[in-house]
Amino acid sequence: MDFKDIIKPENLVYRRSSLLTDKPFSYCPGCGHGTIHRLIMEVVEELGIQEITVGIAPVGCSVLAYEFMNMDMQQAAHGRAPALATALKRLMPDKYIFTYQGDGDLAAIGTAETIHACNRGENIIIFFVNNGIYGMTGGQMAPTTLPGMPASTCPFGRDVNIMGNPLKITELVAQLPGVHFATRQSVHTPRNVRRAKKAIQMAFEVQKNKKGTSFVEFVSNCNSGWKLSPVAANEWMEQHMFPFYPLGDIKVDGNLVTK
Amino acid sequence: MAKVRGAIVVDVEKCKGCGVCVPACPQEVISLAKEVNGKGYHYAYMNKPEDCIGCANCAIVCPDGVISVYKVKLDN
Ligand SMILES: Cc1ncc(C[n+]2csc(CCOP(=O)(O)OP(=O)(O)O)c2C)c(N)n1
Ligand code: SF4
Ligand code: SF4
Ligand code: SF4
């Protein structure tokens, strides 16, 4: 069978979501931000909720998310996305509201907003992209940087005696009664992508049923900041990030998952 | 036994040559081209097109969403 006979509209089984704009992503080659954008928009497309969903972009590499996600978007001051999401959801309870935030944004400057929005059980989704550093500004140490992991502000590795321990904020917010669903995913292999998409679907379902906050973490690579090729960065992530940030559900249906 | 044939179309000018799709393919169909696109990236292409089964693994891991996947079932 000839290539030309296969490439026909009726044989199409996968294409980029139509809810992404034609603008090429501003992300570095191989960066997980792109994959996560794609998955969120696939779910919004499949649920048919483009007209009634509002996303909130953070400060960080994904500050321009509103350029790529073709629906109503806002952009919050650094770390304040959950506060803005609170306002939007309370003013427009019938809309689906999500934030999209990096670890510097969510777990450093925005820690207060994150914790209090979760504790109030705001009926929103928080998508949290954890790449262990501040990507946009040049790979500085973040609260999520692993012990011993080098970053531009700790070139010899994070020394926990001086710099403190990394913050597992997903486990932390999962303790709060307001959080109904908390999970940690990744998008670097096909199997992980499929699981991550299910988690995103679940988060929208929770919001539909007005159950409280969904907190969906993605452990992702910042290959530029880690100074590795994209494929090597994903391998490094498996070897180093996942033992510290284990993948899987942390809280489902309001109950902590016992492992 | 029903056999499947697949094919992918890479939006060459939007591919960033990151290579993430290469290990994602169970059939080892994809390679990065020696040539570069307009942005200077070694874009992905089907090196062994006859082995593609249209599973879409490559497309779902592509951060830039530049792969479309086609699949046909062959009788006999
Ligand atoms: C109030 C304020 N403080 C500091 C900055 C500088 N700044 C921009 S992005 C960023 C960190 C972003 O890191 P992260 O949230 O991990 O996102 P990533 O870029 O890694 O996706 C910082 C500190 C800013 N823009 N505004
Ligand atoms: S700097 Fe890091 S997080 Fe930002 S786009 Fe590049 S790889 Fe992604
Ligand atoms: S994953 Fe996408 S952007 Fe990266 S090399 Fe493959 S087709 Fe190109
Ligand atoms: S569709 Fe599947 S078999 Fe075909 S190139 Fe992509 S990953 Fe390989």
XYZ file of C-alpha atoms and ligand atoms in Angstrom:
385
model
C 0.000 0.000 0.000
C 1.298 3.378 -0.959
C 1.928 6.182 1.530
C -0.504 8.364 -0.435
C -3.290 5.820 0.033
C -2.859 5.879 3.799
C -2.739 9.666 4.176
C -6.405 10.368 3.572
C -8.773 12.362 5.792
C -10.874 9.275 6.582
C -7.784 7.484 7.952
C -6.763 10.284 10.336
C -6.438 8.923 13.891
C -4.545 11.716 15.617
C -3.977 15.398 15.071
C -3.099 18.407 17.188
C -6.137 19.765 19.058
C -8.062 22.341 17.052
C -8.228 24.448 20.213
C -4.549 25.302 19.972
C -3.752 28.390 17.931
C -1.446 28.093 14.919
C 1.233 30.001 16.761
C 4.319 27.810 17.373
C 4.922 27.274 21.102
C 7.589 29.559 22.517
C 9.026 26.651 24.529
C 12.454 25.104 24.079
C 12.571 21.936 21.947
C 11.357 18.955 23.999
C 9.927 20.995 26.884
C 6.977 19.319 28.643
C 4.984 22.582 28.763
C 3.965 22.008 25.133
C 2.730 18.461 25.755
C 0.755 19.571 28.814
C -0.853 22.464 26.889
C -1.849 20.003 24.197
C -3.394 17.536 26.640
C -5.427 20.172 28.490
C -6.801 21.532 25.223
C -7.582 18.026 23.965
C -9.692 17.432 27.056
C -11.429 20.818 26.745
C -12.122 20.014 23.096
C -13.463 16.527 23.834
C -15.718 17.843 26.620
C -16.964 20.614 24.325
C -16.442 23.281 26.986
C -14.275 25.768 25.114
C -16.907 28.514 25.420
C -17.353 28.072 29.161
C -13.766 27.560 30.283
C -11.313 30.199 31.443
C -7.634 29.438 31.948
C -5.196 31.540 33.929
C -1.604 31.816 32.790
C 1.170 32.366 35.328
C 4.479 34.172 35.336
C 7.165 31.841 34.059
C 7.887 30.205 30.722
C 4.162 29.585 30.269
C 3.299 33.269 30.734
C 2.218 33.249 27.087
C -0.132 30.250 27.449
C -2.961 32.562 26.371
C -1.281 32.903 22.979
C -1.579 29.153 22.436
C -4.808 28.093 24.147
C -7.626 29.325 21.967
C -10.248 30.268 24.542
C -10.825 32.846 27.275
C -7.647 33.339 29.264
C -6.286 35.682 31.882
C -2.775 36.171 33.157
C -2.075 36.666 36.832
C 0.693 38.435 38.720
C 3.455 36.055 39.826
C 1.946 33.285 41.983
C -1.482 34.879 42.210
C -3.314 32.660 39.750
C -5.297 30.787 42.454
C -6.533 34.123 43.859
C -7.669 35.223 40.413
C -9.230 31.798 39.844
C -11.124 32.168 43.122
C -12.604 35.458 41.971
C -13.532 34.112 38.536
C -15.163 30.971 39.901
C -17.154 32.875 42.486
C -18.339 35.455 39.973
C -19.037 32.879 37.260
C -19.738 29.576 39.034
C -20.937 27.904 35.840
C -17.610 28.338 34.079
C -14.773 25.861 34.289
C -11.751 27.644 35.748
C -8.178 26.400 35.833
C -4.787 27.818 36.628
C -1.594 26.728 34.911
C 1.511 27.358 37.005
C 5.169 26.497 37.350
C 6.890 25.490 40.566
C 8.525 28.874 41.126
C 5.179 30.551 40.590
C 3.078 28.135 42.645
C 5.412 26.878 45.365
C 7.619 29.938 46.014
C 6.108 33.384 45.480
C 2.553 32.036 45.317
C 2.637 29.587 48.238
C 0.097 31.547 50.281
C -2.417 31.793 47.419
C -1.951 28.111 46.600
C -2.472 26.864 50.123
C -5.390 29.129 50.966
C -7.257 28.484 47.717
C -6.862 24.750 48.351
C -7.830 25.098 51.988
C -10.971 27.001 51.036
C -11.720 24.157 48.661
C -12.232 26.520 45.744
C -13.931 24.621 42.965
C -11.080 25.097 40.505
C -8.299 23.068 38.905
C -4.675 23.891 39.574
C -2.339 22.485 36.914
C 1.151 22.527 38.367
C 4.223 22.023 36.190
C 7.160 21.006 38.373
C 10.515 21.135 36.614
C 12.540 21.630 39.766
C 13.869 25.094 38.892
C 12.924 28.576 37.697
C 13.033 27.915 33.966
C 12.257 31.303 32.492
C 14.743 33.379 34.425
C 17.767 31.136 33.961
C 17.457 27.981 36.025
C 17.679 29.330 39.574
C 16.995 27.074 42.549
C 13.300 26.661 43.346
C 11.608 25.245 46.450
C 11.276 22.038 44.416
C 14.978 21.669 43.517
C 16.194 18.231 44.616
C 18.844 17.784 47.330
C 22.215 17.912 45.600
C 20.714 19.083 42.308
C 22.705 21.874 40.704
C 20.972 25.082 39.638
C 22.366 28.447 38.577
C 22.095 29.801 42.139
C 23.460 26.589 43.679
C 26.018 25.434 41.100
C 27.430 22.823 43.490
C 24.016 21.364 44.178
C 21.333 22.177 46.709
C 22.803 21.893 50.184
C 19.804 21.155 52.410
C 21.695 22.262 55.515
C 21.851 25.790 54.161
C 19.008 25.947 51.658
C 16.435 23.756 53.315
C 14.625 20.746 51.960
C 12.532 20.637 48.803
C 8.826 21.170 49.208
C 6.436 18.416 48.156
C 3.561 20.815 47.847
C 1.170 18.323 46.258
C 1.427 16.017 49.292
C 1.074 19.076 51.488
C -2.138 20.414 49.936
C -3.558 16.894 49.703
C -3.853 17.018 53.514
C -6.366 19.859 53.272
C -10.057 18.915 53.371
C -10.803 21.365 50.543
C -8.752 19.311 48.095
C -10.816 16.566 46.496
C -8.317 15.247 43.979
C -4.515 15.425 44.010
C -2.274 13.542 41.642
C 1.235 13.567 40.195
C 1.802 12.747 36.552
C 4.378 13.111 33.797
C 4.172 13.415 30.013
C 7.493 12.086 28.762
C 6.357 8.672 27.451
C 3.203 7.591 25.606
C 1.974 5.627 28.617
C 2.484 8.597 30.945
C 0.753 10.906 28.481
C -2.307 8.643 28.444
C -2.406 8.533 32.256
C -1.920 12.278 32.527
C -4.821 12.858 30.169
C -7.078 10.695 32.364
C -6.043 12.781 35.378
C -6.962 15.985 33.523
C -10.339 14.484 32.607
C -10.909 13.517 36.233
C -10.088 17.069 37.367
C -12.710 18.572 35.051
C -15.201 15.958 36.278
C -14.535 16.988 39.890
C -15.143 20.617 39.002
C -18.343 19.723 37.157
C -19.605 17.936 40.268
C -18.596 20.910 42.463
C -16.479 18.749 44.746
C -13.657 21.164 45.506
C -10.112 21.746 44.387
C -8.240 19.481 41.982
C -4.476 19.691 42.118
C -2.733 18.065 39.162
C 1.059 18.085 39.241
C 3.165 17.217 36.214
C 6.829 16.442 36.845
C 8.367 17.831 33.690
C 11.755 18.542 32.180
C 13.423 21.911 31.854
C 16.086 20.577 29.538
C 17.583 24.037 28.921
C 17.864 24.766 32.611
C 19.151 21.285 33.387
C 21.628 21.645 30.514
C 20.755 18.295 28.969
C 19.329 17.274 25.618
C 15.541 16.725 25.713
C 15.838 12.920 25.641
C 18.644 12.887 28.234
C 16.612 15.284 30.398
C 13.674 12.884 30.379
C 15.990 10.042 31.424
C 17.485 12.198 34.165
C 13.955 12.994 35.318
C 13.120 9.285 35.593
C 16.292 8.563 37.534
C 16.296 11.557 39.866
C 12.960 13.352 40.002
C 10.602 10.367 40.215
C 12.199 8.729 43.279
C 11.654 11.997 45.161
C 8.379 12.937 43.437
C 6.702 9.554 42.915
C 4.049 9.462 40.213
C 0.462 8.469 40.909
C -2.691 9.582 42.667
C -2.261 11.133 46.102
C -5.906 11.872 46.924
C -8.957 10.529 45.098
C -12.612 11.271 45.906
C -11.498 13.238 48.933
C -9.549 10.304 50.404
C -5.795 10.063 50.727
C -4.422 7.121 48.762
C -2.561 4.684 50.988
C 0.394 3.145 49.254
C -5.433 -11.690 10.399
C -6.231 -8.026 9.937
C -3.055 -6.082 9.426
C -2.664 -2.389 9.989
C -0.591 0.123 8.135
C 0.086 3.557 9.468
C 1.745 6.746 8.369
C 2.683 10.000 9.999
C 2.904 13.483 8.587
C 5.334 15.805 10.321
C 4.830 19.543 9.973
C 8.479 19.927 9.053
C 8.733 23.688 9.491
C 7.214 23.517 12.991
C 9.235 20.506 14.190
C 11.931 21.494 16.684
C 14.021 18.365 16.239
C 13.852 17.566 19.945
C 13.923 13.819 19.267
C 11.348 12.954 21.938
C 9.264 11.085 19.345
C 12.153 8.792 18.378
C 12.278 6.546 21.510
C 8.467 6.733 21.789
C 8.011 4.726 18.585
C 7.717 0.968 19.237
C 8.608 0.241 15.595
C 11.698 2.444 15.371
C 10.200 4.196 12.384
C 11.356 7.733 13.111
C 14.767 9.338 12.656
C 15.946 12.912 12.680
C 16.917 14.200 9.242
C 20.479 15.158 8.361
C 19.001 18.223 6.692
C 17.549 21.060 8.736
C 14.322 23.026 8.421
C 14.022 26.820 8.143
C 14.699 27.201 11.870
C 17.812 25.048 11.706
C 16.315 21.996 13.403
C 16.961 18.414 12.300
C 13.326 17.545 11.737
C 11.721 14.128 12.326
C 10.790 11.896 9.407
C 9.764 8.295 8.739
C 12.977 6.448 8.061
C 11.149 3.096 7.824
C 7.647 4.072 6.639
C 6.595 0.484 5.917
C 6.905 -0.397 9.636
C 4.514 2.274 10.941
C 1.410 0.826 12.642
C -0.347 4.139 13.254
C -0.267 3.782 17.057
C 0.153 7.567 17.540
C 2.718 7.133 20.326
C 5.018 9.587 18.582
C 2.275 12.169 18.134
C 1.044 12.135 21.718
C 4.512 12.762 23.139
C 5.454 15.465 20.625
C 5.615 18.647 22.709
C 4.824 20.802 19.715
C 1.993 18.665 18.380
C 3.397 18.651 14.868
C 2.668 14.995 14.045
C -0.588 13.805 12.446
C -1.231 10.070 12.313
C -3.115 7.991 9.765
C -4.066 4.341 9.985
C -5.738 1.775 7.742
C -6.815 -1.794 8.392
C -5.905 -4.211 5.631
C -8.094 -7.276 5.101
C -6.252 -10.589 4.652
C 6.890 39.697 41.228
C 7.894 39.034 40.330
N 9.008 38.511 40.857
C 9.933 37.889 40.083
C 9.731 37.797 38.727
C 10.766 37.102 37.860
N 10.349 35.785 37.413
C 9.815 35.588 36.203
S 9.518 33.970 35.871
C 10.125 33.505 37.381
C 10.198 32.065 37.814
C 9.362 31.118 37.020
O 9.657 29.814 37.366
P 8.580 28.660 37.353
O 7.326 29.112 38.001
O 9.214 27.440 37.939
O 8.199 28.447 35.819
P 9.042 27.862 34.600
O 9.598 29.059 33.897
O 10.079 26.935 35.143
O 8.020 27.153 33.786
C 10.553 34.620 38.113
C 11.154 34.546 39.447
C 8.545 38.377 38.183
N 8.263 38.315 36.884
N 7.657 38.988 38.999
S 13.500 27.186 29.898
Fe 12.903 25.148 30.630
S 10.720 25.325 31.234
Fe 11.249 27.103 29.950
S 10.651 26.514 27.863
Fe 12.820 26.035 28.111
S 12.865 23.882 28.779
Fe 10.778 24.641 29.092
S 8.739 15.212 19.098
Fe 7.784 16.626 17.622
S 9.075 18.448 17.637
Fe 10.259 16.800 18.590
S 11.440 15.900 16.896
Fe 9.556 14.699 17.066
S 8.135 15.698 15.629
Fe 9.804 17.144 15.968
S 2.405 6.081 14.676
Fe 3.395 4.591 16.050
S 4.510 3.223 14.674
Fe 3.988 5.052 13.453
S 5.789 6.378 13.629
Fe 4.378 6.989 15.253
S 5.010 5.786 17.048
Fe 5.950 4.834 15.254
